[in-house]
Structures are given as C-alpha cells and as structure tokens.
Amino acid sequence: LRVLLDDPNVPVIATCTETEWNGAIDRMPTFARSFTPVLIDEPPPHETQGIVRAMSETLGSAHGLAILPEAVLAAVELGRRYLPRRRDPARSIELLDGACAVVLMARNTPPREIAILDARVALLTSEGNSLQNDIGERSERRLLEVNAEVLEDKARRDALMRRWQEDRAIDSDLEAASNEWKREKGRARKQARQRYDELLSRRRASSAVGRRVDSDAVAAVVADRTGIEASRVRMTEAQRLLSMESELHE
C-alpha cells in the first residue's frame, strides 16, 4: 500500500469511521500525509430509511428471507435510541443483518407453534381421560368435542412439523449447492449456480414459519448488544413515559 501511496498517478479513496481513522494514524503516521480526510455527516433518519430499505433487498436475497418494512424502521429507530456510538447507515444495516441471523438460527429449532400445540394436546388428552370416568350426557358430549379438538390440533402440528422439516432440507441442500458453486469451474460451476438459484427461490417461496424478518428480530439483536430486555426495547417513547411513574414508585 505504501508503494501505491507514493505513486502520484494512483488515486486511492478509502472509507472509515473517525475512530478507525485515528487508529490508523496512531499505527502509521505517514497516512496523515498521504490522505486528506473528508468528513461526511450522518444522514438524517428519513434518508437512512431509504438507504437501508434499498440494502434490505440485497440482505434478504443473500439470506433467503423476506425483510418486512417494519424491520427497516425498527433498525433505524432502535439503533439511534440504544446504540448512539455507532453511526448510520452502517449501524442500521448491521442490525438488519443481525436480525436475519437471529431468524435463521431460530429455524434450527421447531417453530414455537408446535410446542404450543403439543401442550394443548396434552391438556386435552388429560381432560379426555378424566371425562371417560364420568357418567352423563354432558360428559359424553364434551368427550366427543375433546377428541375432535385433539385430532385437529395433531393434524395442524404434523403439518407444521412437515413444513419445518422440508425447509431444513432445503437449507441443507442450499448450503451444499453454495459450496459446490464456489468449488467448481466452467460448465459445472454454471450448473451449480443454477441449482443454487432454484433452491434459493424455493426457500423464499416457503410458507413455513420463520421466513420473515420483523421488528421483533431487530429488537432481539438490540437487546443482546445492550443487555436491555427485548420487551423494553420494543416499547415506544409514549409507552416508556406512561410506565415511568410506576417504575419510579418501585
């Protein structure tokens, strides 16, 4: 790099934060003579939203996820509120990228709806066992209702589980196709890329739970970085002011 900097015919443009610039100067003072700093102000919120919204399409395509508009707004608003030392648009883009990772990691475990249905089936089954010992038309009628609800919930649970397993299989095939595409050359590389694109389209079109990045995923990233509970991170300014009195009393 020093050789290039000493050559007047080679223009070099670099981007960094003020902290990174100061660190580079401390390590290599000659940088101060080779570069002329140009300070660029942080864009206002409405401009940041436009930048992040455009970047969200690229992020969504890379992860095979749909990033909702509410996630873009949350990244900008929560980033400014809870991460003041960082600067936009990099701050908001990093939060969105982290939210995508949160959603993808959550897909390694069965959807929460499956656990809810399992608990509901267990409760209904217990109720049905108790009703079998009761005598009377009312108990018999309720027992029929319970059995019908158990069958319905089990069917919904099995359908969710199948969709989740299908999505996991697509994710596994997608990773293998990505590695093959990067490894191969020539015609084999082109075929591997086509397979990768096909699998990516299938993953985007998936209707299973966990394909969308919403404001909750962004709030989870902010909560992890700040140590603040996610429920408090999601609170609006009005909600925070309304709850302030009760918190002061506590």
PDB file of C-alpha atoms in Angstrom:
ATOM      1  CA  LEU A   1       0.000   0.000   0.000  1.00  0.00           C
ATOM      2  CA  ARG A   2       2.849   2.395   0.754  1.00  0.00           C
ATOM      3  CA  VAL A   3       4.233   1.945  -2.751  1.00  0.00           C
ATOM      4  CA  LEU A   4       0.854   2.870  -4.228  1.00  0.00           C
ATOM      5  CA  LEU A   5       0.518   5.880  -1.940  1.00  0.00           C
ATOM      6  CA  ASP A   6       3.884   7.181  -3.081  1.00  0.00           C
ATOM      7  CA  ASP A   7       2.829   6.969  -6.739  1.00  0.00           C
ATOM      8  CA  PRO A   8       1.132  10.275  -7.735  1.00  0.00           C
ATOM      9  CA  ASN A   9      -0.562   8.547 -10.698  1.00  0.00           C
ATOM     10  CA  VAL A  10      -2.556   6.147  -8.486  1.00  0.00           C
ATOM     11  CA  PRO A  11      -5.520   7.773  -6.709  1.00  0.00           C
ATOM     12  CA  VAL A  12      -6.626   5.982  -3.537  1.00  0.00           C
ATOM     13  CA  ILE A  13     -10.015   6.530  -1.882  1.00  0.00           C
ATOM     14  CA  ALA A  14     -10.892   4.854   1.407  1.00  0.00           C
ATOM     15  CA  THR A  15     -13.872   4.951   3.755  1.00  0.00           C
ATOM     16  CA  CYS A  16     -13.758   4.564   7.521  1.00  0.00           C
ATOM     17  CA  THR A  17     -15.118   5.941  10.770  1.00  0.00           C
ATOM     18  CA  GLU A  18     -13.354   8.673  12.742  1.00  0.00           C
ATOM     19  CA  THR A  19     -12.263   6.074  15.303  1.00  0.00           C
ATOM     20  CA  GLU A  20     -10.765   3.875  12.580  1.00  0.00           C
ATOM     21  CA  TRP A  21      -9.014   6.887  11.043  1.00  0.00           C
ATOM     22  CA  ASN A  22      -7.456   7.902  14.363  1.00  0.00           C
ATOM     23  CA  GLY A  23      -6.353   4.313  14.966  1.00  0.00           C
ATOM     24  CA  ALA A  24      -4.712   4.141  11.529  1.00  0.00           C
ATOM     25  CA  ILE A  25      -2.853   7.403  12.161  1.00  0.00           C
ATOM     26  CA  ASP A  26      -1.587   6.122  15.508  1.00  0.00           C
ATOM     27  CA  ARG A  27      -0.256   2.930  13.915  1.00  0.00           C
ATOM     28  CA  MET A  28       1.067   4.558  10.742  1.00  0.00           C
ATOM     29  CA  PRO A  29       1.580   8.358  10.994  1.00  0.00           C
ATOM     30  CA  THR A  30       2.519   8.564   7.300  1.00  0.00           C
ATOM     31  CA  PHE A  31      -1.179   8.077   6.478  1.00  0.00           C
ATOM     32  CA  ALA A  32      -1.799  11.644   7.610  1.00  0.00           C
ATOM     33  CA  ARG A  33       0.433  12.899   4.779  1.00  0.00           C
ATOM     34  CA  SER A  34      -0.980  10.549   2.180  1.00  0.00           C
ATOM     35  CA  PHE A  35      -4.699  11.160   2.730  1.00  0.00           C
ATOM     36  CA  THR A  36      -6.925  14.181   3.060  1.00  0.00           C
ATOM     37  CA  PRO A  37      -9.840  13.469   5.426  1.00  0.00           C
ATOM     38  CA  VAL A  38     -13.312  14.378   4.148  1.00  0.00           C
ATOM     39  CA  LEU A  39     -15.878  14.286   6.946  1.00  0.00           C
ATOM     40  CA  ILE A  40     -19.358  13.154   5.868  1.00  0.00           C
ATOM     41  CA  ASP A  41     -22.271  13.885   8.169  1.00  0.00           C
ATOM     42  CA  GLU A  42     -24.536  11.070   9.300  1.00  0.00           C
ATOM     43  CA  PRO A  43     -27.690  11.001   7.121  1.00  0.00           C
ATOM     44  CA  PRO A  44     -30.970  12.047   8.800  1.00  0.00           C
ATOM     45  CA  PRO A  45     -33.495   9.311   9.724  1.00  0.00           C
ATOM     46  CA  HIS A  46     -35.632   9.594   6.577  1.00  0.00           C
ATOM     47  CA  GLU A  47     -32.586   9.305   4.304  1.00  0.00           C
ATOM     48  CA  THR A  48     -31.239   6.423   6.380  1.00  0.00           C
ATOM     49  CA  GLN A  49     -34.539   4.588   5.961  1.00  0.00           C
ATOM     50  CA  GLY A  50     -34.254   4.908   2.185  1.00  0.00           C
ATOM     51  CA  ILE A  51     -30.665   3.622   2.184  1.00  0.00           C
ATOM     52  CA  VAL A  52     -31.462   0.712   4.487  1.00  0.00           C
ATOM     53  CA  ARG A  53     -34.631  -0.137   2.549  1.00  0.00           C
ATOM     54  CA  ALA A  54     -32.573  -0.465  -0.634  1.00  0.00           C
ATOM     55  CA  MET A  55     -29.960  -2.576   1.173  1.00  0.00           C
ATOM     56  CA  SER A  56     -32.656  -4.789   2.706  1.00  0.00           C
ATOM     57  CA  GLU A  57     -33.387  -6.315  -0.707  1.00  0.00           C
ATOM     58  CA  THR A  58     -29.754  -7.404  -1.025  1.00  0.00           C
ATOM     59  CA  LEU A  59     -29.672  -8.728   2.547  1.00  0.00           C
ATOM     60  CA  GLY A  60     -32.944 -10.579   2.071  1.00  0.00           C
ATOM     61  CA  SER A  61     -31.738 -12.211  -1.124  1.00  0.00           C
ATOM     62  CA  ALA A  62     -28.449 -13.245   0.471  1.00  0.00           C
ATOM     63  CA  HIS A  63     -30.190 -14.910   3.416  1.00  0.00           C
ATOM     64  CA  GLY A  64     -33.237 -16.168   1.518  1.00  0.00           C
ATOM     65  CA  LEU A  65     -35.540 -14.186   3.808  1.00  0.00           C
ATOM     66  CA  ALA A  66     -38.190 -11.507   3.421  1.00  0.00           C
ATOM     67  CA  ILE A  67     -37.325  -8.363   5.380  1.00  0.00           C
ATOM     68  CA  LEU A  68     -40.517  -6.538   6.345  1.00  0.00           C
ATOM     69  CA  PRO A  69     -40.757  -2.709   6.198  1.00  0.00           C
ATOM     70  CA  GLU A  70     -41.310  -2.672   9.970  1.00  0.00           C
ATOM     71  CA  ALA A  71     -37.876  -4.262  10.419  1.00  0.00           C
ATOM     72  CA  VAL A  72     -36.255  -1.420   8.444  1.00  0.00           C
ATOM     73  CA  LEU A  73     -37.997   1.205  10.595  1.00  0.00           C
ATOM     74  CA  ALA A  74     -37.061  -0.642  13.787  1.00  0.00           C
ATOM     75  CA  ALA A  75     -33.400  -0.882  12.754  1.00  0.00           C
ATOM     76  CA  VAL A  76     -33.203   2.886  12.214  1.00  0.00           C
ATOM     77  CA  GLU A  77     -35.217   3.938  15.281  1.00  0.00           C
ATOM     78  CA  LEU A  78     -33.823   1.433  17.788  1.00  0.00           C
ATOM     79  CA  GLY A  79     -30.271   1.908  16.553  1.00  0.00           C
ATOM     80  CA  ARG A  80     -30.431   5.667  17.121  1.00  0.00           C
ATOM     81  CA  ARG A  81     -32.060   5.230  20.513  1.00  0.00           C
ATOM     82  CA  TYR A  82     -29.897   2.473  22.011  1.00  0.00           C
ATOM     83  CA  LEU A  83     -26.619   2.468  20.045  1.00  0.00           C
ATOM     84  CA  PRO A  84     -25.589   6.154  19.901  1.00  0.00           C
ATOM     85  CA  ARG A  85     -21.868   5.417  19.497  1.00  0.00           C
ATOM     86  CA  ARG A  86     -22.434   3.784  16.134  1.00  0.00           C
ATOM     87  CA  ARG A  87     -23.318   5.758  13.006  1.00  0.00           C
ATOM     88  CA  ASP A  88     -25.895   5.278  10.271  1.00  0.00           C
ATOM     89  CA  PRO A  89     -26.392   3.820   7.757  1.00  0.00           C
ATOM     90  CA  ALA A  90     -23.835   1.159   8.813  1.00  0.00           C
ATOM     91  CA  ARG A  91     -25.467   0.818  12.245  1.00  0.00           C
ATOM     92  CA  SER A  92     -28.948   0.078  10.875  1.00  0.00           C
ATOM     93  CA  ILE A  93     -27.636  -2.275   8.185  1.00  0.00           C
ATOM     94  CA  GLU A  94     -25.670  -4.240  10.800  1.00  0.00           C
ATOM     95  CA  LEU A  95     -28.809  -4.542  12.946  1.00  0.00           C
ATOM     96  CA  LEU A  96     -30.792  -5.869   9.973  1.00  0.00           C
ATOM     97  CA  ASP A  97     -28.047  -8.351   9.132  1.00  0.00           C
ATOM     98  CA  GLY A  98     -28.030  -9.499  12.742  1.00  0.00           C
ATOM     99  CA  ALA A  99     -31.818  -9.848  12.689  1.00  0.00           C
ATOM    100  CA  CYS A 100     -31.525 -12.121   9.639  1.00  0.00           C
ATOM    101  CA  ALA A 101     -29.050 -14.269  11.560  1.00  0.00           C
ATOM    102  CA  VAL A 102     -31.476 -14.440  14.510  1.00  0.00           C
ATOM    103  CA  VAL A 103     -34.265 -15.694  12.257  1.00  0.00           C
ATOM    104  CA  LEU A 104     -32.026 -18.267  10.567  1.00  0.00           C
ATOM    105  CA  MET A 105     -30.706 -19.563  13.895  1.00  0.00           C
ATOM    106  CA  ALA A 106     -34.253 -19.890  15.209  1.00  0.00           C
ATOM    107  CA  ARG A 107     -35.030 -22.175  12.290  1.00  0.00           C
ATOM    108  CA  ASN A 108     -32.755 -24.838  13.779  1.00  0.00           C
ATOM    109  CA  THR A 109     -35.417 -25.494  16.413  1.00  0.00           C
ATOM    110  CA  PRO A 110     -39.059 -26.399  15.725  1.00  0.00           C
ATOM    111  CA  PRO A 111     -41.451 -23.422  15.473  1.00  0.00           C
ATOM    112  CA  ARG A 112     -42.962 -22.186  18.735  1.00  0.00           C
ATOM    113  CA  GLU A 113     -46.432 -23.039  17.430  1.00  0.00           C
ATOM    114  CA  ILE A 114     -45.520 -26.745  17.555  1.00  0.00           C
ATOM    115  CA  ALA A 115     -44.683 -26.547  21.268  1.00  0.00           C
ATOM    116  CA  ILE A 116     -47.953 -24.695  21.927  1.00  0.00           C
ATOM    117  CA  LEU A 117     -49.957 -27.339  20.073  1.00  0.00           C
ATOM    118  CA  ASP A 118     -48.139 -30.145  21.916  1.00  0.00           C
ATOM    119  CA  ALA A 119     -49.040 -28.557  25.263  1.00  0.00           C
ATOM    120  CA  ARG A 120     -52.648 -28.087  24.182  1.00  0.00           C
ATOM    121  CA  VAL A 121     -52.924 -31.722  23.059  1.00  0.00           C
ATOM    122  CA  ALA A 122     -51.506 -32.880  26.402  1.00  0.00           C
ATOM    123  CA  LEU A 123     -54.099 -30.821  28.311  1.00  0.00           C
ATOM    124  CA  LEU A 124     -56.982 -32.039  26.141  1.00  0.00           C
ATOM    125  CA  THR A 125     -55.821 -35.648  26.459  1.00  0.00           C
ATOM    126  CA  SER A 126     -55.737 -35.323  30.233  1.00  0.00           C
ATOM    127  CA  GLU A 127     -59.232 -33.825  30.202  1.00  0.00           C
ATOM    128  CA  GLY A 128     -60.448 -36.642  27.954  1.00  0.00           C
ATOM    129  CA  ASN A 129     -59.079 -39.284  30.318  1.00  0.00           C
ATOM    130  CA  SER A 130     -60.941 -37.667  33.207  1.00  0.00           C
ATOM    131  CA  LEU A 131     -64.183 -37.464  31.223  1.00  0.00           C
ATOM    132  CA  GLN A 132     -64.066 -41.189  30.465  1.00  0.00           C
ATOM    133  CA  ASN A 133     -64.709 -41.884  34.130  1.00  0.00           C
ATOM    134  CA  ASP A 134     -67.710 -39.538  34.273  1.00  0.00           C
ATOM    135  CA  ILE A 135     -71.236 -40.684  33.545  1.00  0.00           C
ATOM    136  CA  GLY A 136     -73.766 -38.426  31.861  1.00  0.00           C
ATOM    137  CA  GLU A 137     -74.830 -36.971  28.554  1.00  0.00           C
ATOM    138  CA  ARG A 138     -72.974 -33.719  29.160  1.00  0.00           C
ATOM    139  CA  SER A 139     -69.671 -35.519  29.835  1.00  0.00           C
ATOM    140  CA  GLU A 140     -70.121 -37.708  26.749  1.00  0.00           C
ATOM    141  CA  ARG A 141     -70.773 -34.655  24.584  1.00  0.00           C
ATOM    142  CA  ARG A 142     -67.716 -32.877  25.946  1.00  0.00           C
ATOM    143  CA  LEU A 143     -65.617 -36.026  25.417  1.00  0.00           C
ATOM    144  CA  LEU A 144     -66.566 -36.037  21.724  1.00  0.00           C
ATOM    145  CA  GLU A 145     -65.576 -32.367  21.461  1.00  0.00           C
ATOM    146  CA  VAL A 146     -62.240 -33.019  23.167  1.00  0.00           C
ATOM    147  CA  ASN A 147     -61.418 -35.939  20.867  1.00  0.00           C
ATOM    148  CA  ALA A 148     -62.247 -33.815  17.806  1.00  0.00           C
ATOM    149  CA  GLU A 149     -60.040 -30.958  19.052  1.00  0.00           C
ATOM    150  CA  VAL A 150     -57.163 -33.369  19.731  1.00  0.00           C
ATOM    151  CA  LEU A 151     -57.362 -34.743  16.191  1.00  0.00           C
ATOM    152  CA  GLU A 152     -57.488 -31.223  14.722  1.00  0.00           C
ATOM    153  CA  ASP A 153     -54.525 -29.969  16.779  1.00  0.00           C
ATOM    154  CA  LYS A 154     -52.459 -33.059  15.960  1.00  0.00           C
ATOM    155  CA  ALA A 155     -53.135 -32.537  12.257  1.00  0.00           C
ATOM    156  CA  ARG A 156     -52.052 -28.873  12.474  1.00  0.00           C
ATOM    157  CA  ARG A 157     -48.981 -29.859  14.482  1.00  0.00           C
ATOM    158  CA  ASP A 158     -47.978 -32.558  11.971  1.00  0.00           C
ATOM    159  CA  ALA A 159     -48.432 -30.140   9.056  1.00  0.00           C
ATOM    160  CA  LEU A 160     -46.194 -27.529  10.726  1.00  0.00           C
ATOM    161  CA  MET A 161     -43.574 -30.157  11.502  1.00  0.00           C
ATOM    162  CA  ARG A 162     -43.533 -31.383   7.884  1.00  0.00           C
ATOM    163  CA  ARG A 163     -43.108 -27.841   6.558  1.00  0.00           C
ATOM    164  CA  TRP A 164     -40.310 -27.165   9.053  1.00  0.00           C
ATOM    165  CA  GLN A 165     -38.510 -30.385   8.102  1.00  0.00           C
ATOM    166  CA  GLU A 166     -38.910 -29.586   4.396  1.00  0.00           C
ATOM    167  CA  ASP A 167     -37.420 -26.142   4.975  1.00  0.00           C
ATOM    168  CA  ARG A 168     -34.477 -27.603   6.869  1.00  0.00           C
ATOM    169  CA  ALA A 169     -33.852 -29.989   3.981  1.00  0.00           C
ATOM    170  CA  ILE A 170     -33.886 -27.036   1.555  1.00  0.00           C
ATOM    171  CA  ASP A 171     -31.433 -25.140   3.788  1.00  0.00           C
ATOM    172  CA  SER A 172     -29.101 -28.139   3.831  1.00  0.00           C
ATOM    173  CA  ASP A 173     -29.290 -28.552   0.041  1.00  0.00           C
ATOM    174  CA  LEU A 174     -28.763 -24.816  -0.394  1.00  0.00           C
ATOM    175  CA  GLU A 175     -25.574 -24.876   1.664  1.00  0.00           C
ATOM    176  CA  ALA A 176     -24.271 -27.862  -0.310  1.00  0.00           C
ATOM    177  CA  ALA A 177     -25.124 -26.137  -3.620  1.00  0.00           C
ATOM    178  CA  SER A 178     -23.361 -22.973  -2.461  1.00  0.00           C
ATOM    179  CA  ASN A 179     -20.188 -24.888  -1.615  1.00  0.00           C
ATOM    180  CA  GLU A 180     -20.337 -26.735  -4.951  1.00  0.00           C
ATOM    181  CA  TRP A 181     -20.836 -23.486  -6.872  1.00  0.00           C
ATOM    182  CA  LYS A 182     -17.780 -21.927  -5.205  1.00  0.00           C
ATOM    183  CA  ARG A 183     -15.680 -25.054  -5.766  1.00  0.00           C
ATOM    184  CA  GLU A 184     -16.489 -25.941  -9.388  1.00  0.00           C
ATOM    185  CA  LYS A 185     -15.298 -24.253 -12.587  1.00  0.00           C
ATOM    186  CA  GLY A 186     -16.569 -23.856 -16.120  1.00  0.00           C
ATOM    187  CA  ARG A 187     -19.822 -25.563 -17.092  1.00  0.00           C
ATOM    188  CA  ALA A 188     -20.091 -27.433 -13.785  1.00  0.00           C
ATOM    189  CA  ARG A 189     -19.906 -24.098 -11.970  1.00  0.00           C
ATOM    190  CA  LYS A 190     -22.729 -22.702 -14.103  1.00  0.00           C
ATOM    191  CA  GLN A 191     -24.925 -25.744 -13.407  1.00  0.00           C
ATOM    192  CA  ALA A 192     -24.186 -25.499  -9.694  1.00  0.00           C
ATOM    193  CA  ARG A 193     -25.162 -21.818  -9.752  1.00  0.00           C
ATOM    194  CA  GLN A 194     -28.458 -22.642 -11.469  1.00  0.00           C
ATOM    195  CA  ARG A 195     -29.237 -25.248  -8.825  1.00  0.00           C
ATOM    196  CA  TYR A 196     -28.342 -22.753  -6.100  1.00  0.00           C
ATOM    197  CA  ASP A 197     -30.682 -20.122  -7.600  1.00  0.00           C
ATOM    198  CA  GLU A 198     -33.516 -22.659  -7.877  1.00  0.00           C
ATOM    199  CA  LEU A 199     -33.139 -23.697  -4.241  1.00  0.00           C
ATOM    200  CA  LEU A 200     -32.946 -20.061  -3.152  1.00  0.00           C
ATOM    201  CA  SER A 201     -36.226 -19.341  -4.977  1.00  0.00           C
ATOM    202  CA  ARG A 202     -37.851 -22.316  -3.249  1.00  0.00           C
ATOM    203  CA  ARG A 203     -36.676 -21.079   0.128  1.00  0.00           C
ATOM    204  CA  ARG A 204     -38.027 -17.567  -0.496  1.00  0.00           C
ATOM    205  CA  ALA A 205     -41.378 -19.019  -1.567  1.00  0.00           C
ATOM    206  CA  SER A 206     -41.631 -21.175   1.550  1.00  0.00           C
ATOM    207  CA  SER A 207     -44.783 -20.549   3.569  1.00  0.00           C
ATOM    208  CA  ALA A 208     -43.448 -22.077   6.778  1.00  0.00           C
ATOM    209  CA  VAL A 209     -42.998 -20.056   9.938  1.00  0.00           C
ATOM    210  CA  GLY A 210     -39.724 -18.155  10.237  1.00  0.00           C
ATOM    211  CA  ARG A 211     -39.172 -16.827   6.708  1.00  0.00           C
ATOM    212  CA  ARG A 212     -39.755 -13.169   7.555  1.00  0.00           C
ATOM    213  CA  VAL A 213     -37.606 -10.695   9.462  1.00  0.00           C
ATOM    214  CA  ASP A 214     -39.775  -8.384  11.564  1.00  0.00           C
ATOM    215  CA  SER A 215     -39.250  -5.713  14.224  1.00  0.00           C
ATOM    216  CA  ASP A 216     -39.086  -8.354  16.980  1.00  0.00           C
ATOM    217  CA  ALA A 217     -35.968  -9.868  15.400  1.00  0.00           C
ATOM    218  CA  VAL A 218     -34.315  -6.421  15.302  1.00  0.00           C
ATOM    219  CA  ALA A 219     -35.294  -5.808  18.935  1.00  0.00           C
ATOM    220  CA  ALA A 220     -33.698  -9.135  19.890  1.00  0.00           C
ATOM    221  CA  VAL A 221     -30.381  -8.017  18.358  1.00  0.00           C
ATOM    222  CA  VAL A 222     -30.507  -4.655  20.166  1.00  0.00           C
ATOM    223  CA  ALA A 223     -31.352  -6.412  23.444  1.00  0.00           C
ATOM    224  CA  ASP A 224     -28.376  -8.753  23.009  1.00  0.00           C
ATOM    225  CA  ARG A 225     -25.973  -5.859  22.361  1.00  0.00           C
ATOM    226  CA  THR A 226     -27.227  -3.566  25.132  1.00  0.00           C
ATOM    227  CA  GLY A 227     -28.342  -6.005  27.825  1.00  0.00           C
ATOM    228  CA  ILE A 228     -31.798  -4.391  27.923  1.00  0.00           C
ATOM    229  CA  GLU A 229     -34.821  -6.695  27.927  1.00  0.00           C
ATOM    230  CA  ALA A 230     -36.331  -7.129  24.473  1.00  0.00           C
ATOM    231  CA  SER A 231     -39.788  -6.173  25.787  1.00  0.00           C
ATOM    232  CA  ARG A 232     -38.422  -2.801  26.926  1.00  0.00           C
ATOM    233  CA  VAL A 233     -36.522  -2.298  23.671  1.00  0.00           C
ATOM    234  CA  ARG A 234     -39.786  -2.677  21.728  1.00  0.00           C
ATOM    235  CA  MET A 235     -41.548  -0.005  23.817  1.00  0.00           C
ATOM    236  CA  THR A 236     -42.317   3.270  22.074  1.00  0.00           C
ATOM    237  CA  GLU A 237     -41.445   6.636  23.638  1.00  0.00           C
ATOM    238  CA  ALA A 238     -45.077   7.114  24.663  1.00  0.00           C
ATOM    239  CA  GLN A 239     -45.165   3.703  26.359  1.00  0.00           C
ATOM    240  CA  ARG A 240     -41.921   4.429  28.165  1.00  0.00           C
ATOM    241  CA  LEU A 241     -43.260   7.722  29.503  1.00  0.00           C
ATOM    242  CA  LEU A 242     -46.514   6.119  30.618  1.00  0.00           C
ATOM    243  CA  SER A 243     -44.654   3.410  32.547  1.00  0.00           C
ATOM    244  CA  MET A 244     -42.156   5.823  34.088  1.00  0.00           C
ATOM    245  CA  GLU A 245     -44.365   6.709  37.065  1.00  0.00           C
ATOM    246  CA  SER A 246     -44.887   3.111  38.146  1.00  0.00           C
ATOM    247  CA  GLU A 247     -41.159   2.397  37.760  1.00  0.00           C
ATOM    248  CA  LEU A 248     -40.259   5.398  39.931  1.00  0.00           C
ATOM    249  CA  HIS A 249     -42.631   4.161  42.644  1.00  0.00           C
ATOM    250  CA  GLU A 250     -40.933   0.760  42.550  1.00  0.00           C
TER     251      GLU A 250
END
